[in-house]
Short mmCIF file of C-alpha atoms and ligand atoms in Angstrom, two decimals:
data_model
loop_
_atom_site.label_atom_id
_atom_site.label_comp_id
_atom_site.label_asym_id
_atom_site.label_seq_id
_atom_site.Cartn_x
_atom_site.Cartn_y
_atom_site.Cartn_z
CA UNK A 1 75.27 105.25 63.65
CA UNK A 2 76.77 108.42 63.15
CA UNK A 3 74.71 111.56 62.24
CA UNK A 4 77.44 114.20 60.92
CA UNK A 5 76.97 117.85 59.81
CA UNK A 6 80.44 118.75 58.83
CA UNK A 7 83.07 117.14 56.35
CA UNK A 8 85.86 118.54 59.39
CA UNK A 9 83.25 115.56 61.61
CA UNK A 10 82.31 113.46 58.40
CA UNK A 11 86.07 112.54 58.03
CA UNK A 12 87.19 112.37 61.53
CA UNK A 13 84.95 109.31 61.49
CA UNK A 14 86.19 108.11 58.51
CA UNK A 15 89.43 108.19 59.70
CA UNK A 16 88.64 106.37 62.72
CA UNK A 17 87.65 104.26 60.95
CA UNK A 18 89.14 103.48 58.71
CA UNK A 19 91.80 101.14 57.59
CA UNK A 20 94.55 100.73 54.87
CA UNK A 21 93.07 99.39 51.64
CA UNK A 22 89.95 99.95 52.94
CA UNK A 23 86.66 100.21 51.01
CA UNK A 24 84.01 103.32 51.14
CA UNK A 25 80.80 102.87 50.30
CA UNK A 26 78.68 105.86 49.83
CA UNK A 27 75.09 106.91 49.17
CA UNK A 28 73.49 110.10 48.30
CA UNK A 29 69.52 110.73 48.99
CA UNK A 30 67.51 113.82 48.55
CA UNK A 31 65.98 111.97 51.88
CA UNK A 32 62.01 110.64 52.44
CA UNK A 33 63.14 107.50 52.27
CA UNK A 34 61.97 104.85 50.35
CA UNK A 35 63.14 101.76 50.17
CA UNK A 36 64.15 101.57 47.08
CA UNK A 37 67.05 103.84 48.94
CA UNK A 38 67.27 101.28 51.47
CA UNK A 39 68.50 99.05 48.83
CA UNK A 40 71.24 100.92 48.34
CA UNK A 41 71.91 101.65 51.90
CA UNK A 42 71.71 98.07 53.03
CA UNK A 43 74.68 97.10 49.68
CA UNK A 44 76.17 99.63 50.45
CA UNK A 45 77.11 98.49 53.78
CA UNK A 46 77.22 94.99 52.89
CA UNK A 47 79.73 95.23 50.33
CA UNK A 48 82.34 98.06 52.17
CA UNK A 49 84.66 98.60 55.05
CA UNK A 50 82.76 101.73 55.74
CA UNK A 51 79.46 102.99 54.61
CA UNK A 52 78.09 106.21 53.76
CA UNK A 53 74.62 108.10 53.75
CA UNK A 54 74.01 111.55 52.91
CA UNK A 55 70.41 112.99 52.71
CA UNK A 56 70.16 116.88 50.98
CA UNK A 57 67.89 118.03 48.95
CA UNK A 58 70.10 120.14 46.38
CA UNK A 59 68.44 123.33 45.43
CA UNK A 60 69.92 123.00 42.20
CA UNK A 61 69.04 120.21 40.86
CA UNK A 62 65.26 121.99 40.69
CA UNK A 63 64.18 123.41 37.47
CA UNK A 64 60.74 124.19 39.11
CA UNK A 65 60.54 126.50 42.83
CA UNK A 66 57.49 124.87 43.54
CA UNK A 67 58.82 121.15 43.37
CA UNK A 68 61.66 122.05 45.32
CA UNK A 69 58.98 123.22 48.66
CA UNK A 70 56.22 120.90 48.12
CA UNK A 71 59.33 117.92 47.99
CA UNK A 72 58.71 116.04 51.07
CA UNK A 73 61.01 115.90 54.21
CA UNK A 74 60.74 113.57 57.09
CA UNK A 75 64.28 113.53 58.49
CA UNK A 76 63.00 112.02 61.80
CA UNK A 77 61.98 109.12 59.86
CA UNK A 78 64.41 109.06 57.64
CA UNK A 79 67.16 109.12 60.77
CA UNK A 80 64.26 105.95 62.28
CA UNK A 81 64.88 103.80 58.57
CA UNK A 82 68.34 104.42 58.58
CA UNK A 83 69.50 103.67 61.45
CA UNK A 84 67.62 100.25 60.85
CA UNK A 85 70.25 99.12 58.52
CA UNK A 86 73.63 98.58 59.18
CA UNK A 87 75.16 101.83 57.37
CA UNK A 88 78.06 103.15 59.91
CA UNK A 89 77.21 107.71 59.01
CA UNK A 90 74.37 109.63 58.63
CA UNK A 91 75.56 112.96 56.46
CA UNK A 92 72.94 115.72 56.69
CA UNK A 93 75.44 118.81 55.60
CA UNK A 94 73.60 122.09 55.64
CA UNK A 95 73.27 124.12 52.09
CA UNK A 96 76.60 126.13 53.28
CA UNK A 97 79.07 123.00 53.86
CA UNK A 98 78.16 122.74 49.69
CA UNK A 99 77.87 125.28 48.75
CA UNK A 100 80.70 128.02 50.11
CA UNK A 101 80.11 130.83 49.91
CA UNK A 102 83.91 131.06 47.89
CA UNK A 103 82.56 129.44 45.46
CA UNK A 104 84.19 125.38 44.42
CA UNK A 105 86.45 124.52 41.28
CA UNK A 106 85.40 122.07 39.02
CA UNK A 107 86.43 120.95 35.62
CA UNK A 108 84.55 121.11 32.35
CA UNK A 109 83.30 118.25 31.70
CA UNK A 110 81.63 117.38 28.28
CA UNK A 111 78.41 116.46 29.39
CA UNK A 112 75.89 118.21 26.25
CA UNK A 113 75.68 115.32 24.49
CA UNK A 114 73.75 113.73 27.62
CA UNK A 115 72.55 116.64 29.28
CA UNK A 116 70.35 117.81 26.65
CA UNK A 117 68.06 115.32 26.24
CA UNK A 118 65.54 113.56 27.72
CA UNK A 119 64.74 114.35 31.44
CA UNK A 120 67.19 117.17 30.68
CA UNK A 121 65.65 119.11 27.60
CA UNK A 122 62.51 118.96 29.50
CA UNK A 123 64.23 120.23 33.41
CA UNK A 124 66.82 122.25 32.11
CA UNK A 125 69.64 122.59 34.07
CA UNK A 126 68.57 119.82 36.59
CA UNK A 127 71.59 117.20 35.71
CA UNK A 128 73.94 120.00 35.92
CA UNK A 129 73.12 120.62 39.61
CA UNK A 130 73.26 116.96 39.59
CA UNK A 131 76.95 117.24 38.57
CA UNK A 132 77.79 120.21 40.72
CA UNK A 133 76.28 118.66 43.39
CA UNK A 134 78.21 114.85 43.30
CA UNK A 135 80.93 116.27 42.16
CA UNK A 136 81.20 118.04 45.60
CA UNK A 137 80.22 114.87 48.01
CA UNK A 138 82.76 112.81 45.66
CA UNK A 139 85.03 115.46 46.87
CA UNK A 140 83.70 115.29 50.31
CA UNK A 141 83.18 111.90 51.23
CA UNK A 142 86.08 110.24 48.58
CA UNK A 143 84.02 107.09 48.29
CA UNK A 144 85.54 104.31 46.93
CA UNK A 145 82.05 102.89 46.25
CA UNK A 146 79.23 105.37 44.75
CA UNK A 147 75.65 103.04 44.94
CA UNK A 148 72.66 104.74 42.72
CA UNK A 149 69.12 103.69 41.44
CA UNK A 150 68.38 102.73 37.79
CA UNK A 151 65.47 104.31 38.75
CA UNK A 152 66.91 107.55 37.31
CA UNK A 153 69.11 106.53 34.52
CA UNK A 154 70.35 109.25 32.91
CA UNK A 155 71.35 110.36 35.54
CA UNK A 156 73.13 107.03 36.37
CA UNK A 157 74.38 107.92 32.89
CA UNK A 158 75.66 111.64 33.94
CA UNK A 159 77.52 110.40 36.52
CA UNK A 160 78.77 107.12 35.38
CA UNK A 161 80.32 109.68 33.13
CA UNK A 162 82.04 112.42 34.85
CA UNK A 163 83.97 109.55 36.64
CA UNK A 164 85.21 108.72 33.36
CA UNK A 165 85.71 112.68 32.88
CA UNK A 166 87.86 112.35 36.29
CA UNK A 167 89.60 109.31 35.52
CA UNK A 168 88.43 108.01 38.01
CA UNK A 169 88.66 105.23 40.59
CA UNK A 170 85.51 105.57 42.16
CA UNK A 171 83.42 102.53 41.27
CA UNK A 172 79.52 103.38 39.96
CA UNK A 173 77.05 100.60 41.29
CA UNK A 174 73.56 100.78 39.13
CA UNK A 175 71.06 98.97 41.76
CA UNK A 176 68.02 97.72 40.01
CA UNK A 177 64.91 99.73 40.36
CA UNK A 178 62.34 98.96 43.30
CA UNK A 179 59.09 98.82 42.76
CA UNK A 180 55.49 98.13 44.59
CA UNK A 181 54.11 95.88 44.12
CA UNK A 182 51.68 96.80 41.77
CA UNK A 183 54.85 98.00 39.75
CA UNK A 184 55.01 101.32 40.26
CA UNK A 185 58.32 103.04 40.47
CA UNK A 186 59.16 104.09 43.86
CA UNK A 187 60.09 107.66 44.57
CA UNK A 188 59.88 109.90 47.45
CA UNK A 189 57.52 112.16 45.83
CA UNK A 190 54.69 109.02 44.97
CA UNK A 191 53.85 110.40 48.57
CA UNK A 192 52.12 113.24 47.01
CA UNK A 193 49.51 110.91 44.58
CA UNK A 194 46.19 110.72 45.07
CA UNK A 195 45.45 106.08 47.18
CA UNK A 196 43.39 106.21 43.49
CA UNK A 197 46.57 106.69 41.60
CA UNK A 198 48.84 105.10 43.65
CA UNK A 199 46.57 102.16 42.93
CA UNK A 200 45.93 102.38 39.24
CA UNK A 201 49.71 103.66 38.58
CA UNK A 202 50.56 100.00 37.91
CA UNK A 203 49.51 100.81 34.85
CA UNK A 204 53.07 102.85 33.89
CA UNK A 205 55.25 100.05 34.64
CA UNK A 206 52.66 97.00 32.36
CA UNK A 207 52.73 99.81 29.88
CA UNK A 208 56.58 99.73 29.82
CA UNK A 209 56.81 95.70 29.47
CA UNK A 210 54.15 96.48 26.59
CA UNK A 211 56.60 98.59 24.56
CA UNK A 212 59.80 96.35 25.05
CA UNK A 213 57.58 93.62 23.64
CA UNK A 214 56.43 95.18 20.59
CA UNK A 215 60.35 97.00 20.43
CA UNK A 216 61.93 93.25 20.20
CA UNK A 217 59.08 92.63 17.32
CA UNK A 218 59.26 95.46 15.28
CA UNK A 219 56.56 96.89 16.75
CA UNK A 220 57.89 100.01 18.99
CA UNK A 221 55.56 102.38 17.59
CA UNK A 222 52.51 100.44 17.65
CA UNK A 223 53.01 99.72 20.71
CA UNK A 224 54.55 103.02 21.93
CA UNK A 225 50.51 104.25 20.55
CA UNK A 226 48.54 101.66 23.01
CA UNK A 227 50.69 102.99 25.57
CA UNK A 228 49.86 106.50 24.86
CA UNK A 229 45.92 105.40 24.73
CA UNK A 230 46.30 102.41 28.25
CA UNK A 231 47.98 106.02 30.61
CA UNK A 232 45.66 108.65 28.96
CA UNK A 233 42.33 106.98 29.29
CA UNK A 234 43.92 105.91 33.31
CA UNK A 235 44.14 109.42 33.53
CA UNK A 236 47.66 110.65 33.06
CA UNK A 237 49.38 112.68 31.04
CA UNK A 238 52.20 111.50 28.91
CA UNK A 239 54.93 114.05 28.63
CA UNK A 240 57.21 111.99 26.43
CA UNK A 241 57.80 107.88 25.61
CA UNK A 242 61.13 107.15 24.10
CA UNK A 243 63.11 104.60 22.96
CA UNK A 244 67.15 105.36 23.61
CA UNK A 245 70.41 104.03 23.26
CA UNK A 246 72.02 103.13 26.70
CA UNK A 247 75.01 104.54 25.76
CA UNK A 248 74.68 107.39 23.80
CA UNK A 249 70.69 108.15 24.85
CA UNK A 250 70.58 108.86 20.91
CA UNK A 251 66.98 107.16 19.52
CA UNK A 252 66.56 103.82 18.29
CA UNK A 253 63.94 101.72 16.57
CA UNK A 254 64.92 98.71 16.19
CA UNK A 255 67.13 96.36 19.08
CA UNK A 256 70.49 94.63 18.13
CA UNK A 257 72.65 97.01 21.42
CA UNK A 258 71.61 97.83 24.93
CA UNK A 259 68.44 100.02 25.04
CA UNK A 260 66.43 101.27 27.42
CA UNK A 261 62.46 103.17 26.40
CA UNK A 262 61.89 105.79 29.25
CA UNK A 263 58.72 107.96 30.29
CA UNK A 264 57.80 110.97 32.27
CA UNK A 265 54.41 111.15 32.79
CA UNK A 266 52.12 113.50 35.15
CA UNK A 267 49.52 112.58 37.47
CA UNK A 268 47.48 114.84 40.83
CA UNK A 269 50.42 117.61 39.63
CA UNK A 270 53.43 115.18 40.30
CA UNK A 271 56.09 113.85 37.40
CA UNK A 272 56.66 110.29 36.97
CA UNK A 273 59.48 109.06 35.79
CA UNK A 274 60.28 105.70 35.01
CA UNK A 275 62.17 103.01 32.77
CA UNK A 276 63.00 99.56 31.46
CA UNK A 277 66.07 98.15 29.58
CA UNK A 278 65.72 96.22 26.38
P1 AMP B 301 66.71 110.62 45.55
O1 AMP B 301 66.70 110.60 46.96
O2 AMP B 301 66.21 110.85 44.40
O3 AMP B 301 68.19 111.31 44.61
O4 AMP B 301 67.79 108.98 45.41
C1 AMP B 301 68.74 108.62 45.53
C2 AMP B 301 69.02 107.17 45.23
O5 AMP B 301 68.06 106.97 44.98
C3 AMP B 301 69.27 107.67 42.84
O6 AMP B 301 70.26 107.09 42.56
C4 AMP B 301 68.18 107.08 42.91
O7 AMP B 301 68.54 106.57 41.81
C5 AMP B 301 67.98 105.95 43.52
N1 AMP B 301 66.95 105.45 44.48
C6 AMP B 301 65.40 106.39 43.88
N2 AMP B 301 64.23 105.41 43.44
C7 AMP B 301 64.85 104.36 43.56
C8 AMP B 301 64.14 102.63 43.34
N3 AMP B 301 62.73 103.14 43.41
N4 AMP B 301 64.95 101.84 43.36
C9 AMP B 301 66.50 101.96 43.49
N5 AMP B 301 66.93 103.28 43.63
C10 AMP B 301 66.16 104.21 44.02
#
């Protein structure tokens, strides 16, 4: 595995390995890697001529300075984990590489309808930061295939939308959420949970599954109330639970088109998000 920090170094290695028409799979991450990240990396390595993973804790997508300063950074362990996969290149850019002093041009995407809901409403500026960094990475890595997790449902929807608006041929491959045995969605932030909260966290996915059954059987509101009660009882503060159309993120109240139930909860001052497709 090559480790590179600059775009010229990255491009040098890619062009030395790249054969005509070969695919380039890319997995952007913020590090503190877990099995969910590694599943994306392995999929990219398996299905592409060249695979690239990046680690960059993107300041632009943190709406909360404390969340940024507390974001786990485990570079050595991450390098070790990646070197045990078949990924070809680890791109470890500095902030100046991503956000040059002279700035960069970006098309004016039409994303208000997706950005201002759910996570975007509660984390102002978050998706604007995600869009910026993904746009830069697409330009720097020039992948044919991008790998992202369904765990961040709204994020992958927004990235799919910017690819469409760019008329890009990059394929977005969205992979299912990797979970702990008890159902807790893996997340870099989970290391900040107490042992107790981590053990009880299975309740989150159980609630999502129950609400989905309720949604399918016309008992959504009742199951949502039950979930609020169960989560509160387990010590979680519920920020939101919403059932929305999987393309428009508009609220839905009956089945019939692809939809998704999403939630955000707080425990131990850590914010956790999860979702389930209906
Ligand atoms: P992050 O490091 O949190 O920015 O995540 C990097 C990529 O990994 C994003 O596409 C996430 O959606 C994805 N990801 C994070 N956690 C999981 C998970 N538990 N299962 C699958 N993909 C995940």
